[in-house]
Coordinates of C-alpha atoms in Angstrom, one line a residue:
M2 CA 11.7 2.6 -16.4
T3 CA 12.1 0.8 -13.1
F4 CA 9.3 0.8 -10.4
A5 CA 11.6 3.0 -8.3
D6 CA 11.7 5.6 -11.1
F7 CA 7.9 5.4 -11.4
F8 CA 7.5 5.8 -7.6
E9 CA 9.7 8.9 -7.5
R10 CA 7.6 10.5 -10.2
W11 CA 4.3 9.3 -8.7
E12 CA 5.3 10.7 -5.3
G13 CA 5.9 14.1 -6.8
Q14 CA 2.5 14.1 -8.4
H15 CA 1.0 12.9 -5.1
R16 CA 2.3 16.0 -3.4
I17 CA 0.6 18.2 -6.0
Y18 CA -2.7 16.4 -5.4
L19 CA -2.4 16.9 -1.7
D20 CA -2.0 20.6 -2.2
K21 CA -5.2 20.6 -4.3
L22 CA -7.1 18.5 -1.7
L23 CA -6.0 20.8 1.2
Q24 CA -6.9 23.9 -0.7
V25 CA -10.5 22.5 -1.1
A26 CA -10.6 20.9 2.3
D27 CA -9.7 24.2 4.0
N28 CA -12.7 25.9 2.4
E29 CA -15.4 25.5 5.0
N30 CA -18.2 26.5 2.5
E31 CA -20.4 23.5 2.1
S32 CA -22.1 25.1 -0.9
D33 CA -19.0 24.5 -3.0
D34 CA -19.6 22.8 -6.3
D35 CA -20.1 19.1 -5.6
A36 CA -19.2 18.3 -9.2
Q37 CA -15.9 20.0 -8.9
Q38 CA -15.1 18.2 -5.6
E39 CA -16.1 14.8 -7.1
S40 CA -13.9 15.5 -10.1
L41 CA -10.9 16.1 -7.9
V42 CA -11.7 12.9 -5.9
Q43 CA -11.8 10.9 -9.2
Q44 CA -8.4 12.4 -10.3
V45 CA -6.9 11.3 -7.0
L46 CA -8.4 7.8 -7.2
T47 CA -7.1 7.4 -10.8
H48 CA -3.7 8.5 -9.4
Y49 CA -3.9 5.7 -6.8
Q50 CA -5.0 3.2 -9.4
E51 CA -1.9 4.0 -11.5
Y52 CA 0.2 3.1 -8.5
Y53 CA -1.4 -0.2 -8.0
D54 CA -1.3 -1.1 -11.7
E55 CA 2.4 -0.4 -11.9
K56 CA 3.1 -2.2 -8.7
S57 CA 1.3 -5.3 -9.8
I58 CA 3.3 -5.4 -13.1
A59 CA 6.6 -4.8 -11.3
A60 CA 5.8 -7.5 -8.8
E61 CA 5.6 -10.1 -11.6
S62 CA 9.3 -9.5 -12.3
D63 CA 10.4 -9.4 -8.6
I64 CA 7.8 -10.0 -5.9
F65 CA 10.5 -10.1 -3.2
L66 CA 11.3 -6.5 -3.9
M67 CA 7.8 -5.4 -2.9
F68 CA 8.2 -6.9 0.5
S69 CA 11.4 -5.0 1.2
P70 CA 11.3 -2.0 -1.0
P71 CA 14.6 -0.1 -1.2
W72 CA 12.8 3.2 -2.3
L73 CA 11.4 3.4 1.3
S74 CA 13.3 4.3 4.4
S75 CA 13.8 1.7 7.1
Y76 CA 11.2 3.4 9.3
E77 CA 8.6 3.3 6.5
R78 CA 9.3 -0.4 6.0
T79 CA 8.4 -1.1 9.6
L80 CA 4.9 0.3 8.9
L81 CA 4.2 -2.1 6.0
W82 CA 1.6 -4.8 6.2
V83 CA 1.9 -7.1 3.2
T84 CA 3.7 -4.4 1.1
G85 CA 1.5 -1.5 2.1
F86 CA -0.4 0.2 4.9
K87 CA -2.9 -2.0 6.7
P88 CA -6.4 -1.4 5.2
S89 CA -7.9 -0.7 8.7
V90 CA -5.7 2.4 9.0
S91 CA -8.4 4.0 6.9
F92 CA -10.8 4.0 9.8
R93 CA -8.5 5.9 12.1
L94 CA -7.9 8.4 9.3
V95 CA -11.6 8.9 8.6
K96 CA -12.2 9.5 12.3
Q97 CA -9.4 12.1 12.4
S98 CA -10.4 13.9 9.2
V99 CA -14.2 13.9 9.3
G100 CA -15.3 12.0 12.4
A101 CA -17.0 15.0 14.0
D102 CA -19.1 15.5 10.8
L103 CA -20.5 12.0 10.4
N104 CA -24.2 11.3 11.2
E105 CA -25.5 8.2 12.8
E106 CA -26.3 6.4 9.5
Q107 CA -22.7 7.1 8.2
L108 CA -21.2 5.8 11.5
E109 CA -23.2 2.6 11.2
R110 CA -22.2 2.0 7.6
I111 CA -18.5 2.7 8.3
A112 CA -18.7 0.3 11.3
A113 CA -20.0 -2.4 8.9
V114 CA -17.2 -1.8 6.5
K115 CA -14.7 -1.9 9.3
E116 CA -16.0 -5.3 10.5
E117 CA -15.7 -6.8 7.0
T118 CA -12.2 -5.3 6.5
R119 CA -11.0 -6.8 9.8
R120 CA -12.3 -10.2 8.8
M121 CA -10.6 -10.1 5.4
E122 CA -7.3 -8.8 6.9
G123 CA -7.3 -11.9 9.1
Q124 CA -7.7 -14.1 6.0
I125 CA -4.9 -12.5 4.2
A126 CA -2.6 -12.6 7.3
Q127 CA -3.4 -16.4 7.5
A128 CA -2.5 -16.8 3.8
L129 CA 0.8 -15.1 4.3
A130 CA 1.5 -17.2 7.4
R131 CA 1.0 -20.3 5.3
V132 CA 3.5 -19.1 2.7
Q133 CA 6.1 -18.4 5.5
E134 CA 5.5 -21.8 6.9
S135 CA 6.1 -23.4 3.5
V136 CA 9.5 -21.7 3.3
A137 CA 10.4 -23.0 6.8
A138 CA 9.3 -26.5 5.9
P139 CA 12.1 -29.1 5.9
T140 CA 11.7 -29.9 2.2
F141 CA 12.2 -26.3 1.1
C142 CA 15.1 -25.9 3.4
E143 CA 16.8 -29.0 2.0
L144 CA 16.4 -27.6 -1.5
V145 CA 18.1 -24.3 -0.5
K146 CA 21.0 -26.2 1.1
R147 CA 21.7 -28.2 -2.0
E148 CA 24.9 -27.4 -3.8
G149 CA 24.0 -25.7 -7.1
S150 CA 20.4 -25.7 -6.1
L151 CA 19.5 -22.6 -8.2
A152 CA 20.0 -24.8 -11.3
D153 CA 18.1 -27.7 -9.8
G154 CA 14.7 -28.4 -11.3
D155 CA 13.0 -29.0 -8.0
M156 CA 14.4 -25.7 -6.6
E157 CA 13.1 -23.8 -9.7
N158 CA 9.7 -25.3 -9.2
A159 CA 9.7 -24.5 -5.5
M160 CA 10.7 -20.9 -6.1
G161 CA 8.1 -20.5 -8.8
A162 CA 5.4 -21.7 -6.5
L163 CA 6.7 -19.3 -3.8
K164 CA 6.6 -16.3 -6.1
V165 CA 3.1 -17.2 -7.3
A166 CA 1.9 -17.5 -3.7
L167 CA 3.4 -14.2 -2.6
L168 CA 2.1 -12.4 -5.6
R169 CA -1.4 -13.7 -4.9
V170 CA -1.2 -12.5 -1.2
M171 CA 0.1 -9.1 -2.2
R172 CA -2.6 -8.6 -4.8
D173 CA -5.3 -9.6 -2.3
A174 CA -3.9 -7.1 0.2
D175 CA -3.8 -4.4 -2.4
A176 CA -7.3 -5.2 -3.5
L177 CA -8.5 -4.9 0.1
R178 CA -6.7 -1.6 0.5
Q179 CA -8.6 -0.3 -2.5
R180 CA -11.9 -1.8 -1.6
T181 CA -11.8 -0.4 1.9
G182 CA -11.0 3.1 0.7
L183 CA -13.8 3.0 -1.9
Q184 CA -16.3 1.6 0.6
V185 CA -15.5 4.4 3.0
L186 CA -15.8 7.0 0.2
K187 CA -19.2 5.7 -0.7
V188 CA -20.4 6.7 2.8
L189 CA -19.1 10.3 2.7
S190 CA -20.4 13.5 1.2
P191 CA -18.2 15.2 -1.5
T192 CA -16.7 17.6 1.0
Q193 CA -16.0 14.7 3.4
K194 CA -14.4 12.7 0.6
V195 CA -12.0 15.5 -0.1
K196 CA -11.1 15.9 3.6
F197 CA -10.6 12.1 4.0
L198 CA -8.4 11.9 1.0
A199 CA -6.4 14.9 2.2
G200 CA -5.9 13.3 5.6
T201 CA -4.9 10.0 4.0
S202 CA -2.3 11.7 1.7
R203 CA -1.0 13.8 4.5
F204 CA -0.6 10.7 6.7
W205 CA 1.5 8.9 4.0
L206 CA 3.7 11.9 3.2
Q207 CA 4.3 12.7 6.9
S208 CA 5.3 9.0 7.5
R209 CA 7.7 9.4 4.6
R210 CA 9.2 12.7 5.9
L211 CA 9.5 11.2 9.4
G212 CA 11.3 8.1 7.9
M213 CA 13.8 10.3 6.2
E214 CA 14.4 12.4 9.3
R215 CA 15.0 9.3 11.4
D216 CA 17.4 7.9 8.8
P217 CA 19.8 10.7 7.9
T218 CA 21.8 8.4 5.6
Y219 CA 18.7 7.6 3.6
T220 CA 18.7 8.6 -0.1
F221 CA 16.2 7.5 -2.7
H222 CA 17.4 4.0 -3.6
Q223 CA 17.1 2.4 -7.0
E224 CA 16.3 -1.2 -7.3
P225 CA 19.4 -3.4 -6.9
K226 CA 20.6 -5.5 -9.8
R227 CA 20.2 -9.1 -8.8
D228 CA 18.7 -12.4 -9.7
P229 CA 15.4 -12.5 -7.8
N230 CA 15.8 -16.3 -7.4
T231 CA 18.5 -15.6 -4.8
H232 CA 16.3 -13.6 -2.4
V233 CA 14.9 -16.5 -0.4
H234 CA 16.8 -15.4 2.7
G235 CA 14.7 -12.2 2.9
M236 CA 11.6 -14.2 3.6
N237 CA 12.1 -13.7 7.3
Q238 CA 11.5 -10.0 6.7
I239 CA 8.1 -10.5 5.1

């Protein structure tokens, strides 16, 4: 099964979880069973973990595909930051979903998480910039221009190093996305967790719907058959 196949199945399950989250979130009764809410939260987190695990495995086969995923619309791809939503988007979503319900202590703790996330985003952005600069370096460009360069040992070594560097940056970004979400959830009550996850899921699915509406020619694309070594030209899109 390709990652595109997995993603299509995962998206369908994600919609089911959103319905469950919204059903609980729409219930204003704060006396609802906390254990039941926490159980739903854990199910959703396990669902997200499955996505990141599969993504990491697929990226080992073709890391370039993750930076320009054909299973997303062109609009969705403009929203990507290192193969996903920027971690700091979580703070806008928590404000929209439960901001009015947060007490002073919660606001202070979330502010601390936000500051740390911003710092780590900067580090990851710098790491990606260094990778992009290495591709633009004269030595790498000369290797690409060589006739028959894909069979050249130096080219293979350079491509291997590039893939490793991009994979590391992607995994660091995904780890920060997960870390930020978990840190925010630690601050929230069970009811607030459900509302936050509902808001996060709705934001993603609305972005997906908007992308399809803006691109009427879009259909769910499968992964193209290609040699991943030939995808260097796509680096300017990263």
